[in-house]
């Protein structure tokens, strides 16, 4: 199921324009149809293609034969890498990713983009995380960095999913939060200031949760009420709301985001790789699988998933499907000049991070045809 299918019915509006003219048909039904392209016969150990249609098998076989191995020191195709059992451990997962995307009806360009997003070594960026609020151990092998706006509805829906990943992979995942209030959201910056003021008193994540839970109530009086609920020093809180240091902290995060090409919120990186949410099929399952694979490629054993409610088996996924999460991200205001660039237990005080660590809508999946 495509990530875009969780969007509200507003996406149906452009269909009216399409329906006004209809899709053009063939000029003449008498014209000879082109012969189907010959099937690329590819069979890889560890990849089950039995559920593919002949068309899908051709598309998948051609793509794994064209794309090079994810490892720079293995300059052969993905197919050859898997067949010959080359030492590049990412080849088999890459072949499986492409197969899943073919079955999901993704276009060739989308599949290629998803492959590079996930495996291309040139896509990894170094992100400064020092001083940002974080959740999870600072030495965790996996670091998720998120830029978010407290008034962005997509950020509100993504937030619990990211926190659940920290819990799911206890001790193996760190979540770092960065501010990017959008100018289109008039309460975005005041909310970011309130969260920063709470951070100064060790209550960032508590304020973070209150702001997202009460996204439609972010006036000044609301922010002060949340601070009082958290038993913050109100004199210091009000001073920090308007301080130049608070503005400088937020501006620093925005500047770093502009430098890495932020186009909207939420913007998410996992171990330096940007996650294009439009290229995910199911964010809960896909992000969990992403982290599990990263841990395995790092030589780590992923924490086993706890059993689902009513299921004694430990194999069930602990991450919710997040079927309500929309795909689109909010559009930022005119960005600042690009330049250089947090975690306690959920509900606990945030500590400064210490280490360095979307977007055109995707088309709905097409029906599978032979």
JSON list of N, CA, C and O in Angstrom, two decimals, residues 109 123 128 136 203 232 313:
[
{"chain": "A", "resi": 109, "resn": "UNK", "atom": "N", "xyz": [11.82, 4.74, -11.87]},
{"chain": "A", "resi": 109, "resn": "UNK", "atom": "CA", "xyz": [12.56, 5.85, -11.27]},
{"chain": "A", "resi": 109, "resn": "UNK", "atom": "C", "xyz": [12.39, 5.85, -9.75]},
{"chain": "A", "resi": 109, "resn": "UNK", "atom": "O", "xyz": [13.34, 6.10, -9.00]},
{"chain": "A", "resi": 123, "resn": "UNK", "atom": "N", "xyz": [25.17, 9.13, -0.33]},
{"chain": "A", "resi": 123, "resn": "UNK", "atom": "CA", "xyz": [24.00, 9.81, 0.23]},
{"chain": "A", "resi": 123, "resn": "UNK", "atom": "C", "xyz": [24.14, 10.07, 1.73]},
{"chain": "A", "resi": 123, "resn": "UNK", "atom": "O", "xyz": [23.30, 10.73, 2.32]},
{"chain": "A", "resi": 128, "resn": "UNK", "atom": "N", "xyz": [25.73, 17.42, 12.73]},
{"chain": "A", "resi": 128, "resn": "UNK", "atom": "CA", "xyz": [26.11, 17.82, 14.08]},
{"chain": "A", "resi": 128, "resn": "UNK", "atom": "C", "xyz": [24.88, 17.74, 14.98]},
{"chain": "A", "resi": 128, "resn": "UNK", "atom": "O", "xyz": [23.82, 18.27, 14.63]},
{"chain": "A", "resi": 136, "resn": "UNK", "atom": "N", "xyz": [17.37, 8.24, 24.23]},
{"chain": "A", "resi": 136, "resn": "UNK", "atom": "CA", "xyz": [18.14, 7.04, 23.95]},
{"chain": "A", "resi": 136, "resn": "UNK", "atom": "C", "xyz": [19.60, 7.25, 24.30]},
{"chain": "A", "resi": 136, "resn": "UNK", "atom": "O", "xyz": [20.06, 8.38, 24.50]},
{"chain": "A", "resi": 203, "resn": "UNK", "atom": "N", "xyz": [12.97, 19.68, 31.01]},
{"chain": "A", "resi": 203, "resn": "UNK", "atom": "CA", "xyz": [11.63, 19.13, 30.76]},
{"chain": "A", "resi": 203, "resn": "UNK", "atom": "C", "xyz": [11.25, 19.20, 29.28]},
{"chain": "A", "resi": 203, "resn": "UNK", "atom": "O", "xyz": [10.10, 19.43, 28.94]},
{"chain": "A", "resi": 232, "resn": "UNK", "atom": "N", "xyz": [7.44, 24.28, 36.02]},
{"chain": "A", "resi": 232, "resn": "UNK", "atom": "CA", "xyz": [8.64, 25.01, 35.66]},
{"chain": "A", "resi": 232, "resn": "UNK", "atom": "C", "xyz": [8.72, 26.31, 36.45]},
{"chain": "A", "resi": 232, "resn": "UNK", "atom": "O", "xyz": [7.71, 26.84, 36.92]},
{"chain": "A", "resi": 313, "resn": "UNK", "atom": "N", "xyz": [4.12, -15.38, 20.53]},
{"chain": "A", "resi": 313, "resn": "UNK", "atom": "CA", "xyz": [5.31, -15.40, 19.68]},
{"chain": "A", "resi": 313, "resn": "UNK", "atom": "C", "xyz": [6.03, -14.07, 19.75]},
{"chain": "A", "resi": 313, "resn": "UNK", "atom": "O", "xyz": [5.42, -13.01, 19.68]}
]
